[in-house]
Coordinates of C-alpha atoms in Angstrom, one line a residue:
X25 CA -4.5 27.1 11.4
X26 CA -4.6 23.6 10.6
X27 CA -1.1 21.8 10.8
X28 CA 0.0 18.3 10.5
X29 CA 1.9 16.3 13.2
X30 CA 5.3 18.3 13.9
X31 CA 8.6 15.9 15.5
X32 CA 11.4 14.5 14.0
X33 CA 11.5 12.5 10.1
X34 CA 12.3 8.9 10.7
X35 CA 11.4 6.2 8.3
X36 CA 10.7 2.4 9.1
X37 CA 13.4 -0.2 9.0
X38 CA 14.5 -2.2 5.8
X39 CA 12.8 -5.3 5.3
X40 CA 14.4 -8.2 3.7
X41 CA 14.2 -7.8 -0.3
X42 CA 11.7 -10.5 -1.8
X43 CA 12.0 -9.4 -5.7
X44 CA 12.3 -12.4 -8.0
X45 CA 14.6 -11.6 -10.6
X46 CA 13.5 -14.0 -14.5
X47 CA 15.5 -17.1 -14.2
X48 CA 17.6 -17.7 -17.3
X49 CA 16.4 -20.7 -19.0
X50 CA 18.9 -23.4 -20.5
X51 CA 18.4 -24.3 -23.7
X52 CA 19.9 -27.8 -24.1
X53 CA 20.9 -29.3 -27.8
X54 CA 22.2 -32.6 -28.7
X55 CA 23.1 -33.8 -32.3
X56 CA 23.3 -37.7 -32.8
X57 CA 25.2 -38.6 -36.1
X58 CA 24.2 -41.8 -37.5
X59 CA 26.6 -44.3 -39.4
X60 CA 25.8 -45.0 -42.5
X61 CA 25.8 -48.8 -43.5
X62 CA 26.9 -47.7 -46.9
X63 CA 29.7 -45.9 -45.5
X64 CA 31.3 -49.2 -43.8
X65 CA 30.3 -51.5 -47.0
X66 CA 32.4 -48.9 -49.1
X67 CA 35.3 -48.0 -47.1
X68 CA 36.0 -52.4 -46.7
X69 CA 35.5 -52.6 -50.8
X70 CA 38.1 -49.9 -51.4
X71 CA 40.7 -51.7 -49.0
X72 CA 40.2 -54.8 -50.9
X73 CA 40.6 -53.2 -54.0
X74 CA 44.2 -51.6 -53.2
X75 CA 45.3 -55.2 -52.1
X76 CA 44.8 -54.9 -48.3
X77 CA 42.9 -57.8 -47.8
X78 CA 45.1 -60.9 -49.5
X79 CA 43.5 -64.5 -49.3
X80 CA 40.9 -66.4 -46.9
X81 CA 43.1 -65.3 -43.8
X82 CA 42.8 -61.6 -44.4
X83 CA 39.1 -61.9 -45.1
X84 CA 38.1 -63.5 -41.8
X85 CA 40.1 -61.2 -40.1
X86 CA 38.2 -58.4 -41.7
X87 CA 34.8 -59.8 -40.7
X88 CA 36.1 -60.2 -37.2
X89 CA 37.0 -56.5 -37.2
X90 CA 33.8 -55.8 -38.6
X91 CA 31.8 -57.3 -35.9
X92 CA 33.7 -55.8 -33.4
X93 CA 33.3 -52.3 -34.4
X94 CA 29.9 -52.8 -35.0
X95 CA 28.8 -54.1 -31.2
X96 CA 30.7 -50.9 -30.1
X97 CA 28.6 -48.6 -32.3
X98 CA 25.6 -50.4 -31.3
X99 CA 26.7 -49.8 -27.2
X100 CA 27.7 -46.0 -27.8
X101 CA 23.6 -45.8 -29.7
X102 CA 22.1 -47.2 -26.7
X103 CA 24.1 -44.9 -24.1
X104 CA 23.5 -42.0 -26.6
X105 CA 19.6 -43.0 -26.4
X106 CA 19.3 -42.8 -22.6
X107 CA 21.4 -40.0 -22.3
X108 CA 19.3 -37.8 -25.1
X109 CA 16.4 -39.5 -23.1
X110 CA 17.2 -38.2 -19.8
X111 CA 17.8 -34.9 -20.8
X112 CA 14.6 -34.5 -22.8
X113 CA 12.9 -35.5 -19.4
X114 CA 14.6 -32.7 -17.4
X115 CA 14.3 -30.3 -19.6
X116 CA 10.6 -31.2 -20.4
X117 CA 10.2 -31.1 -16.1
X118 CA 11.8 -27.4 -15.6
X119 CA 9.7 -26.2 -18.3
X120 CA 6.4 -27.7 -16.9
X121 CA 6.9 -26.7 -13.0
X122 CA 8.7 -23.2 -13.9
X123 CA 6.4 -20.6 -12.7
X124 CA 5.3 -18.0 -14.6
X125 CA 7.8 -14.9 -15.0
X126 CA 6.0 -11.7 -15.2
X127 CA 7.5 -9.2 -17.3
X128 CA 9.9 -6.4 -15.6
X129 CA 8.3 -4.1 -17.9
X130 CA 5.5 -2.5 -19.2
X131 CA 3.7 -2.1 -23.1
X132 CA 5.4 1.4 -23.2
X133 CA 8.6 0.0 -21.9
X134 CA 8.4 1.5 -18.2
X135 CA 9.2 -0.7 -15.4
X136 CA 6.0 -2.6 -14.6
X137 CA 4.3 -2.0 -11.0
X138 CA 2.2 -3.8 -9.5
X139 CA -1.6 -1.8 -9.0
X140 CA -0.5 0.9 -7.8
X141 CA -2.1 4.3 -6.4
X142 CA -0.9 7.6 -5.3
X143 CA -3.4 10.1 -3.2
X144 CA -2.5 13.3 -2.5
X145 CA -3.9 16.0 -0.1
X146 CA -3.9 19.5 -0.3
X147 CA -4.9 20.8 2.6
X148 CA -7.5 24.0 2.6
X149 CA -7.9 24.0 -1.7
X150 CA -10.9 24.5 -2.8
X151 CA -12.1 23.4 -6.1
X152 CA -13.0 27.1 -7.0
X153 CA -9.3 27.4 -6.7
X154 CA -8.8 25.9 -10.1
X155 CA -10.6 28.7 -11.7
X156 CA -9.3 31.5 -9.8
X157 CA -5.6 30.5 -10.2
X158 CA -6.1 29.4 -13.6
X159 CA -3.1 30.2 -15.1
X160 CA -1.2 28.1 -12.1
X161 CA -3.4 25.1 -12.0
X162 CA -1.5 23.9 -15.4
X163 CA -0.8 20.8 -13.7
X164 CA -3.8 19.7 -11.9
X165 CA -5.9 20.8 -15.6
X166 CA -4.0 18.0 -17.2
X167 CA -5.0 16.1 -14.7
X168 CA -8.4 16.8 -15.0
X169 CA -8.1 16.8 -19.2
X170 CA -6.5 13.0 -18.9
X171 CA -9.0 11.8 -16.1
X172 CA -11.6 12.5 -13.8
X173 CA -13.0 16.2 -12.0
X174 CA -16.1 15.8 -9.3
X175 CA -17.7 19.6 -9.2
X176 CA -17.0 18.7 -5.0
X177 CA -15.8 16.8 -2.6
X178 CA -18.2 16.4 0.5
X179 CA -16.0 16.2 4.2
X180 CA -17.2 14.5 7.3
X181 CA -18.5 16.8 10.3
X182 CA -16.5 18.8 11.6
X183 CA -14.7 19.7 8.2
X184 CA -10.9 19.7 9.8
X185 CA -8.2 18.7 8.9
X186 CA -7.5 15.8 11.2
X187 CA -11.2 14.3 11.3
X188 CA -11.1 14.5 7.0
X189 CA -7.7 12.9 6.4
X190 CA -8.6 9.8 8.6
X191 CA -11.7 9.2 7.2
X192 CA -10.3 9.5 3.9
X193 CA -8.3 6.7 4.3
X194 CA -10.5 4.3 6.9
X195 CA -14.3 5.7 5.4
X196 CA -15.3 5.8 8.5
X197 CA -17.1 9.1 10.4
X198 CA -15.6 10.7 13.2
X199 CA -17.7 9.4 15.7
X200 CA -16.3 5.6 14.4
X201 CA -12.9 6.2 13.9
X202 CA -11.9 8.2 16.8
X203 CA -10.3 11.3 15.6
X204 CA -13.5 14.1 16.1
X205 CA -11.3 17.4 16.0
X206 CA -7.9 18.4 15.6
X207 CA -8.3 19.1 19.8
X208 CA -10.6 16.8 21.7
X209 CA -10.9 15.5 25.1
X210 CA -11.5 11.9 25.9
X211 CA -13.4 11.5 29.7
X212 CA -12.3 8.0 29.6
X213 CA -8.5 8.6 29.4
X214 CA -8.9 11.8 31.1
X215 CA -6.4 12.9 28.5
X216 CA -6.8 15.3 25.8
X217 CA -5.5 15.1 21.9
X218 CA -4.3 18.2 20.2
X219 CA -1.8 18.4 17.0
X220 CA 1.6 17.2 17.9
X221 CA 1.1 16.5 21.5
X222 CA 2.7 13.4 23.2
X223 CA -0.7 11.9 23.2
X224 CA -1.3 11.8 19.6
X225 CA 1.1 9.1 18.8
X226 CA -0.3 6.7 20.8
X227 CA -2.4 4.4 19.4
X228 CA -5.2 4.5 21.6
X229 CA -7.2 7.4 20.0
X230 CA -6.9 6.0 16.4
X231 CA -9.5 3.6 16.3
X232 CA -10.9 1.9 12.5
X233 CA -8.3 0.3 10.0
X234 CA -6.5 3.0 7.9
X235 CA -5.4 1.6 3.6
X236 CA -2.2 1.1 5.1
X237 CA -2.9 -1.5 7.1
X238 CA -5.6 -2.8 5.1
X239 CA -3.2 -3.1 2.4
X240 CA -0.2 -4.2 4.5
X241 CA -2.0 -7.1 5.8
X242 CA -3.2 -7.9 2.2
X243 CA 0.2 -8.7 1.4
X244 CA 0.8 -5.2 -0.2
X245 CA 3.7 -2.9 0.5
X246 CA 2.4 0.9 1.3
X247 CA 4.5 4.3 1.9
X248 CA 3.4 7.5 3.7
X249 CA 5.5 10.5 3.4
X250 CA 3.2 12.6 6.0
X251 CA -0.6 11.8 6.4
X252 CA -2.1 11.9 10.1
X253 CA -1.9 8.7 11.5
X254 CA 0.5 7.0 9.5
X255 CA 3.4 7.6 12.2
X256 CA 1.2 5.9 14.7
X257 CA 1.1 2.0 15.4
X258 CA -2.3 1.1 14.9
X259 CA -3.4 -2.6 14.9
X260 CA 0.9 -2.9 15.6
X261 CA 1.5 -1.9 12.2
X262 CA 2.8 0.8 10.3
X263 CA 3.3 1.6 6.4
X264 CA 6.2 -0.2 5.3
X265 CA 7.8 3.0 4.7
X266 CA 6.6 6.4 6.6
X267 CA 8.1 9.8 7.6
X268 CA 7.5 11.6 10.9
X269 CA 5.9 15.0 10.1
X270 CA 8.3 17.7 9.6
X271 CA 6.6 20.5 7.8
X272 CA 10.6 21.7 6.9
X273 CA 10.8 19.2 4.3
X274 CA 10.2 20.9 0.8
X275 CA 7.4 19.8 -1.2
X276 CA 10.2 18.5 -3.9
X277 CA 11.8 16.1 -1.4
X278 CA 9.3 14.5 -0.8
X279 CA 8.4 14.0 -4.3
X280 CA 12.0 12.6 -4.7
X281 CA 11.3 10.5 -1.5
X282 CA 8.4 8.7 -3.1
X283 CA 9.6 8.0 -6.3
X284 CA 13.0 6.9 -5.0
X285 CA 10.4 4.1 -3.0
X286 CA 8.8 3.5 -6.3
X287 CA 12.2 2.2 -7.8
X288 CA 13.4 0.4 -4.6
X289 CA 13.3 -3.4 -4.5
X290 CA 10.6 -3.1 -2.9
X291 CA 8.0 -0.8 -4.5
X292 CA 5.0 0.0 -2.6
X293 CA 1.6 -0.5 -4.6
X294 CA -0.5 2.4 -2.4
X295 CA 1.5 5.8 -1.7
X296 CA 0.1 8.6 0.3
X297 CA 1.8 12.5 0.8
X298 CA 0.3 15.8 1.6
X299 CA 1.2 19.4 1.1
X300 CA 0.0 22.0 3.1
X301 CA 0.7 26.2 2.3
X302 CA -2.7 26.8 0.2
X303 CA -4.2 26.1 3.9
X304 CA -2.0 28.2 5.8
X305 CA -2.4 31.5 3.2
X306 CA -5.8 30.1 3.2
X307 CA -6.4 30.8 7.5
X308 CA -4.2 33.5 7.2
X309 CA -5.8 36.0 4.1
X310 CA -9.2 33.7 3.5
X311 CA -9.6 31.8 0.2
X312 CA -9.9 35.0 -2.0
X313 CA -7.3 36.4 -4.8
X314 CA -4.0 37.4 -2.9
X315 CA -0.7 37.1 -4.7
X316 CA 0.2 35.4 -1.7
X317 CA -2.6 32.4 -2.4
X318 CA -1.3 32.5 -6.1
X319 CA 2.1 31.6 -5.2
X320 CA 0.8 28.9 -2.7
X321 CA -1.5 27.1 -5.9
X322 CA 1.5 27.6 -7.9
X323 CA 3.8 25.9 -5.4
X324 CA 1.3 22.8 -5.2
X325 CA 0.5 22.5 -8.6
X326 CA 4.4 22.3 -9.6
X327 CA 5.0 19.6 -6.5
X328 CA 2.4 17.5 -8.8
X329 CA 3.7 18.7 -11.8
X330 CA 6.9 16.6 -10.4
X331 CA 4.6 13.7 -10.0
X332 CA 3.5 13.6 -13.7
X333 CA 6.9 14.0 -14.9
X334 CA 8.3 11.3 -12.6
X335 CA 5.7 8.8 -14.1
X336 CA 6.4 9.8 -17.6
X337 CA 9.9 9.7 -17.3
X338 CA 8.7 5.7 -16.0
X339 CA 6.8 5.5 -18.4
X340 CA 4.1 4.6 -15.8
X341 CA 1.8 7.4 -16.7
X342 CA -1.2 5.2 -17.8
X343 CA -0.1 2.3 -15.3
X344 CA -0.7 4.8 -12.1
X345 CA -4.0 5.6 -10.6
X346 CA -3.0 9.4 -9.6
X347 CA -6.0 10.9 -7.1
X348 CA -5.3 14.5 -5.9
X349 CA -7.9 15.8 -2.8
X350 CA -8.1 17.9 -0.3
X351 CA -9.7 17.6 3.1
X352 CA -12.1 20.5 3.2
X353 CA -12.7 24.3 1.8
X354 CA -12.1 27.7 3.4
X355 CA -14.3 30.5 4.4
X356 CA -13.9 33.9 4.9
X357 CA -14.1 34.9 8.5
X358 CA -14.1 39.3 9.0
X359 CA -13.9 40.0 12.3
X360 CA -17.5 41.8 11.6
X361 CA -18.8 38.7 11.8
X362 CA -18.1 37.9 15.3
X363 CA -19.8 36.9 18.5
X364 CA -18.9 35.7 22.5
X365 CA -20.0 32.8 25.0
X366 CA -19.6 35.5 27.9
X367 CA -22.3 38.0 25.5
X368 CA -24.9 35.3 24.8
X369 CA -24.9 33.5 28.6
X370 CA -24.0 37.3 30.1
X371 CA -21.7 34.8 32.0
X372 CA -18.0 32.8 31.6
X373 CA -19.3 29.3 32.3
X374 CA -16.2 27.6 30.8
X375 CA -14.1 27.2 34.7
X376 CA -11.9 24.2 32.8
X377 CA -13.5 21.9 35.7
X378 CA -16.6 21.8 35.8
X379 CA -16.9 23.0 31.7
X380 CA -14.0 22.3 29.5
X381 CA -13.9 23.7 26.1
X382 CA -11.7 22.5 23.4
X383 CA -12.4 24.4 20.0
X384 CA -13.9 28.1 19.2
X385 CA -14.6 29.7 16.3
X386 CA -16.5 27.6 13.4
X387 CA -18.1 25.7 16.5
X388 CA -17.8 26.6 20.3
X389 CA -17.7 23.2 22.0
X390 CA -18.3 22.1 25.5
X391 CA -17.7 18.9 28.0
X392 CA -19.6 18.9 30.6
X393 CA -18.7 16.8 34.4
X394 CA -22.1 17.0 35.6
X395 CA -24.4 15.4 33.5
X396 CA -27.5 17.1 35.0
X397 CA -26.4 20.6 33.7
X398 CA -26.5 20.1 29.8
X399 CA -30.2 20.2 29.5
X400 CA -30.8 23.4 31.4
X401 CA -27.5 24.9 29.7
X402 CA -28.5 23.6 26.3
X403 CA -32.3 25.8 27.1
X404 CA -30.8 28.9 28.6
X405 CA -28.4 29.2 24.9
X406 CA -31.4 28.3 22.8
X407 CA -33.5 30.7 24.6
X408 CA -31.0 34.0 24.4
X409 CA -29.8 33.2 20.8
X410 CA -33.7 32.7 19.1
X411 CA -34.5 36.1 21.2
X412 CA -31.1 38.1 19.8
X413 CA -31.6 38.7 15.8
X414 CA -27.4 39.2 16.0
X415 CA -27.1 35.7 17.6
X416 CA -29.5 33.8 15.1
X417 CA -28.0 35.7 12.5
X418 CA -24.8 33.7 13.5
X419 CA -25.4 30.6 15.0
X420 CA -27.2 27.7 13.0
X421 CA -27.5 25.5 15.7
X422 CA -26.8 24.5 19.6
X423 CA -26.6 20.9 19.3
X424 CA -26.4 17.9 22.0
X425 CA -26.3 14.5 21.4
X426 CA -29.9 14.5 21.6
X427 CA -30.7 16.4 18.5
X428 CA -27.2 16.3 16.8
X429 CA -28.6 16.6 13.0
X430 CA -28.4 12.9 11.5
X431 CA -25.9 14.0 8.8
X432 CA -23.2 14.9 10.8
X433 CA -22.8 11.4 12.5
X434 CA -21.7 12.9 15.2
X435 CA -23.0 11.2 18.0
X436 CA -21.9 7.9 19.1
X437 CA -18.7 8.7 20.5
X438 CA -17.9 9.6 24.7
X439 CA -15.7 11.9 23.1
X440 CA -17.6 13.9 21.0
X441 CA -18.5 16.7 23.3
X442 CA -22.1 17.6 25.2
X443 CA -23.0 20.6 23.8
X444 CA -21.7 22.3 20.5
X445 CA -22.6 25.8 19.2
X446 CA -22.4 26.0 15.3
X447 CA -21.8 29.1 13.4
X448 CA -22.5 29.8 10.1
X449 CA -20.0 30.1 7.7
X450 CA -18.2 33.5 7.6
X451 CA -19.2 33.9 11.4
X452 CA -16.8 32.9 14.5
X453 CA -18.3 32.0 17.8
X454 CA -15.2 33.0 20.7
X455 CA -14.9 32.1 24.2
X456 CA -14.8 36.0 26.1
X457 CA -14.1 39.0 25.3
X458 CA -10.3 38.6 25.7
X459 CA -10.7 35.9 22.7
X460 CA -9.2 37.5 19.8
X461 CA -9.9 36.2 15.6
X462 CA -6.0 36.4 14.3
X463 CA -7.6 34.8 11.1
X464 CA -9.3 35.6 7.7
X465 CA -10.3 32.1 6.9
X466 CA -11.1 28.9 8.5
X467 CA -13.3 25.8 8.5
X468 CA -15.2 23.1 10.8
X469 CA -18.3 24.5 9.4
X470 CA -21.6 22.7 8.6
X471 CA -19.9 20.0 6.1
X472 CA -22.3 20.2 4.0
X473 CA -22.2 24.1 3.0
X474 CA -20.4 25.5 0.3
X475 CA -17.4 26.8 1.5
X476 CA -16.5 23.6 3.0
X477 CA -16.3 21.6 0.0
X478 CA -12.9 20.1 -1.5
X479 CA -11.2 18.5 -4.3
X480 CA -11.4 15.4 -6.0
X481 CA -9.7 14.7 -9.6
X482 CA -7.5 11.7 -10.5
X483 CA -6.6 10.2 -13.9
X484 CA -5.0 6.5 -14.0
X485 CA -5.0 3.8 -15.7
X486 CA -8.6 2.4 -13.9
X487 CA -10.1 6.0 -14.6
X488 CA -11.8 7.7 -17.4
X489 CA -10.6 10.3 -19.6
X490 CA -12.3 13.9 -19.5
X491 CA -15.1 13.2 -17.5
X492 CA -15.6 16.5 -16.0
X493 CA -18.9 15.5 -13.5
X494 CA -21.3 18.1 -12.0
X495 CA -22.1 16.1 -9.4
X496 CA -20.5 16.0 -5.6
X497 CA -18.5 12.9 -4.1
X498 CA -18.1 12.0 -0.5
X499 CA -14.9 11.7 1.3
X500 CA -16.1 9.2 3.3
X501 CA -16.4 6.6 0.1
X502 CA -12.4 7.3 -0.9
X503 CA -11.4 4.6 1.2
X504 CA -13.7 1.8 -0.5
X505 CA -12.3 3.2 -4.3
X506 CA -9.1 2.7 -3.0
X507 CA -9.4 -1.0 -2.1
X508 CA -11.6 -1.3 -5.3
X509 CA -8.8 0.1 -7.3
X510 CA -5.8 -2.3 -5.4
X511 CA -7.9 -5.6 -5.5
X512 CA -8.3 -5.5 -1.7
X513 CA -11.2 -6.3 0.9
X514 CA -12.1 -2.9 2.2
X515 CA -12.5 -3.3 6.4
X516 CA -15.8 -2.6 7.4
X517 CA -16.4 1.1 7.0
X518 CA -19.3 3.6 6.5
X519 CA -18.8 4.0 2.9
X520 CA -19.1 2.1 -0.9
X521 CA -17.1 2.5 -3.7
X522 CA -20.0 2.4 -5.8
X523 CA -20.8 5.9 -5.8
X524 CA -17.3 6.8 -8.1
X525 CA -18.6 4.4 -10.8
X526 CA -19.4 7.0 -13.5
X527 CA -15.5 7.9 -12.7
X528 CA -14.0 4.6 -13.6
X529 CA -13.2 2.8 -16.7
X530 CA -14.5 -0.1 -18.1
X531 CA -11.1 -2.1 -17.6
X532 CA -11.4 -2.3 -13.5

């Protein structure tokens, strides 16, 4: 059973606040009254004509008073001139180098964000899914009725959960960015990476950029409430807000969580989060009709029902690009389907020092010390399975980095192991006899097979509306759309955003 990274929730420290709140302009008046000459000439007739000014004496002293009342006017225009004049020129100066205020809010009166996107994975749910469960899927059908539906998702080789998440958010393969199982062993650390261990929080194994970086460097703010690798320091960075995984935390939290980001300060423009319990029924019953599956889809597809009402009730519902995935499929394994190491050598070669062996069941893999003992290995397992009808039947390939197939990309890494055994779907290649299947479904299959493929459907303001396509997407290419979608520079990477053209709108 796939699981995320297990510890303690912790989130990143504050950062200063750097919102600019509008400035309130000043809006200056002045009113000048102007004497009127009339006004004087009148008001010095009417004092002569109620006997105020008697004889020559009284006349000059007038005009003296006159004079001097009009030099004062005169000074008090002037002043009033340069003053009027000085305050045109400051006002005419704050309105030219003001910048420009964008709006706090949106057409439909929601706050306005930013470009903003919000991915979420649910582990193990495959498409199919959506018609089995019909009746619970209410949720991710709107989705798909208001945007965007591939008929598939393609994962990376191997298609876990580990490998497809990181790729998903750097678009690189596994052999490129590191992370080539859920358990691996690297011979140059000597060290081995499994789920939760010590060793997976250190930021040696996570090679590539990840979004959040890519978009934290760009000057964007991103948030992670549980994705692999976004509790790690990579390049010395981590999302600007993060969680620890702690698979405790209900699905409703964490949709709080986000949204309570969203309306910070601070809001970040890319947002990642991940559920998990349609993988777990999934490994535990198989990906067919239980009424325990049911209530898994049902529990999902209300966590995103949250979502879509937390961006209406924003009115940020056409402002959002929402993407919903998942990182692979399911198939049924039956223990009928079953076969051993120790049956098809007739020997236990795997010591743990001279052979180690990380993974069984979808593939068998193997490291080898000595060099000079893969080839003749590798012959002896081709030779028994292509002379046992039972063990062609369930292998479709023993692979070395020699003749890995050229669509896996599974090759240029010291930690991708010397020799794999791949099963087919439905079948489970174990260790020894005492190896034991306590599971009805799992994955890591050929990524290219049915079973494996997962889910991609989205809706947003840079997607289409009802474009249901029969066609398949890569994972790999997620990554680039993401960037395309933010106005970013993608990091180098193995994939284009290109091939989701026929998803997006004419407005990107």
């Amino acid at each position: 059973m796939s699981r995320l990274l297990a510890g303690r929730s912790i989130t990143r420290h504050d950062e200063e606040n750097n919102e600019s709140e509008d400035d309130n302009e000043l809006i200056a008046t002045s009113a000048h009254r102007h004497h009127d000459k009339r006004f004087d000439q009148d008001e010095n007739q009417d004092l002569e004509n109620e006997g105020f000014g008697q004889g020559d004496e009284q006349v000059n002293v007038m005009a003296k008073i006159m004079k001097e009342k009009s030099f004062w006017i005169g000074i008090v225009a002037v002043i009033g001139l340069i003053g009027l004049s000085v305050l045109l020129g400051l006002v005419a100066y704050q309105l030219w180098t003001k910048p420009e205020i964008i709006p706090d809010f949106n057409e439909n009166g929601g706050r306005k964000l930013n470009r903003t996107v919000i991915m979420v994975s649910i582990d193990g749910f495959r498409p199919d899914y959506l018609e089995m469960f019909q009746q619970e899927c209410g949720n991710l059908s709107e989705i798909i009725s208001n945007g965007v539906k591939a008929a598939s998702m393609t994962p990376i080789f191997p298609s876990k959960t580990f490998p497809n998440h990181y790729t998903l958010v750097t678009g690189l393969y596994a052999e490129s960015h590191g992370i080539i199982s859920n358990t691996f062993w690297d011979p140059n650390f000597k060290a081995k990476f499994s789920l939760g261990s010590p060793e997976s929080f250190k930021s040696r194994w996570w090679l590539g950029e990840p979004i959040w970086v890519t978009a934290e460097k760009q000057g964007k703010v991103s948030a992670s409430f549980f994705w692999p690798g976004s509790d790690v320091e990579i390049q010395g960075m981590y999302p600007t807000y993060y969680k620890r995984y702690d698979g405790r935390i209900d699905y409703e939290t964490r949709v709080k969580t986000v949204f309570e980001w969203l309306d910070s300060d601070k809001p970040p423009q890319m947002i990642l989060t991940y559920f998990s319990s349609v993988d777990t029924v999934g490994h535990n019953l198989g990906p067919i009709y239980t009424e325990e599956l049911r209530k898994s889809v049902r529990q999902v597809n209300d966590a995103v029902g949250l979502i879509l009402e937390g961006l209406k009730q924003r009115n940020l519902t056409e402002n959002v690009d929402l993407i919903i995935v998942s990182d692979h499929g399911m198939s049924l394994t039956p223990k009928s389907k079953i076969v051993r190491l120790t049956d098809i050598l007739k020997r236990n070669v795997l010591d743990g020092v001279e052979i180690l062996n990380m993974n069984a069941g979808p593939y068998l893999d193997m490291y080898i010390k000595n060099k000079t003992n893969i080839a003749p290995l590798y012959n002896e397992l081709v030779e028994s399975i292509s002379n046992s009808t039972e063990y062609s039947n369930a292998v479709e390939g023993v692979y070395t980095k020699l003749n890995m197939p050229e669509n896996f990309h599974f090759t240029n890494s010291e930690r991708i192991p010397d020799l794999i055994l791949l099963a087919r779907p439905e079948f489970s290649i174990l260790r020894n006899a005492a190896s034991q299947l306590n599971t009805k479904g799992n994955h890591g299959y050929n990524n290219e097979s049915p079973e494996m493929g997962s889910l991609f459907i989205a809706q947003g303001r840079h997607f289409k509306k009802g474009f249901n396509s029969p066609n398949r997407v890569r994972n790999l290419d997620v990554y680039s759309l993401i960037c395309k979608l933010l106005e970013i520079t993608p990091a180098p990477n193995n994939g284009t955003a290109d091939n989701f053209t026929p998803y997006l709108s004419n407005n990107l």
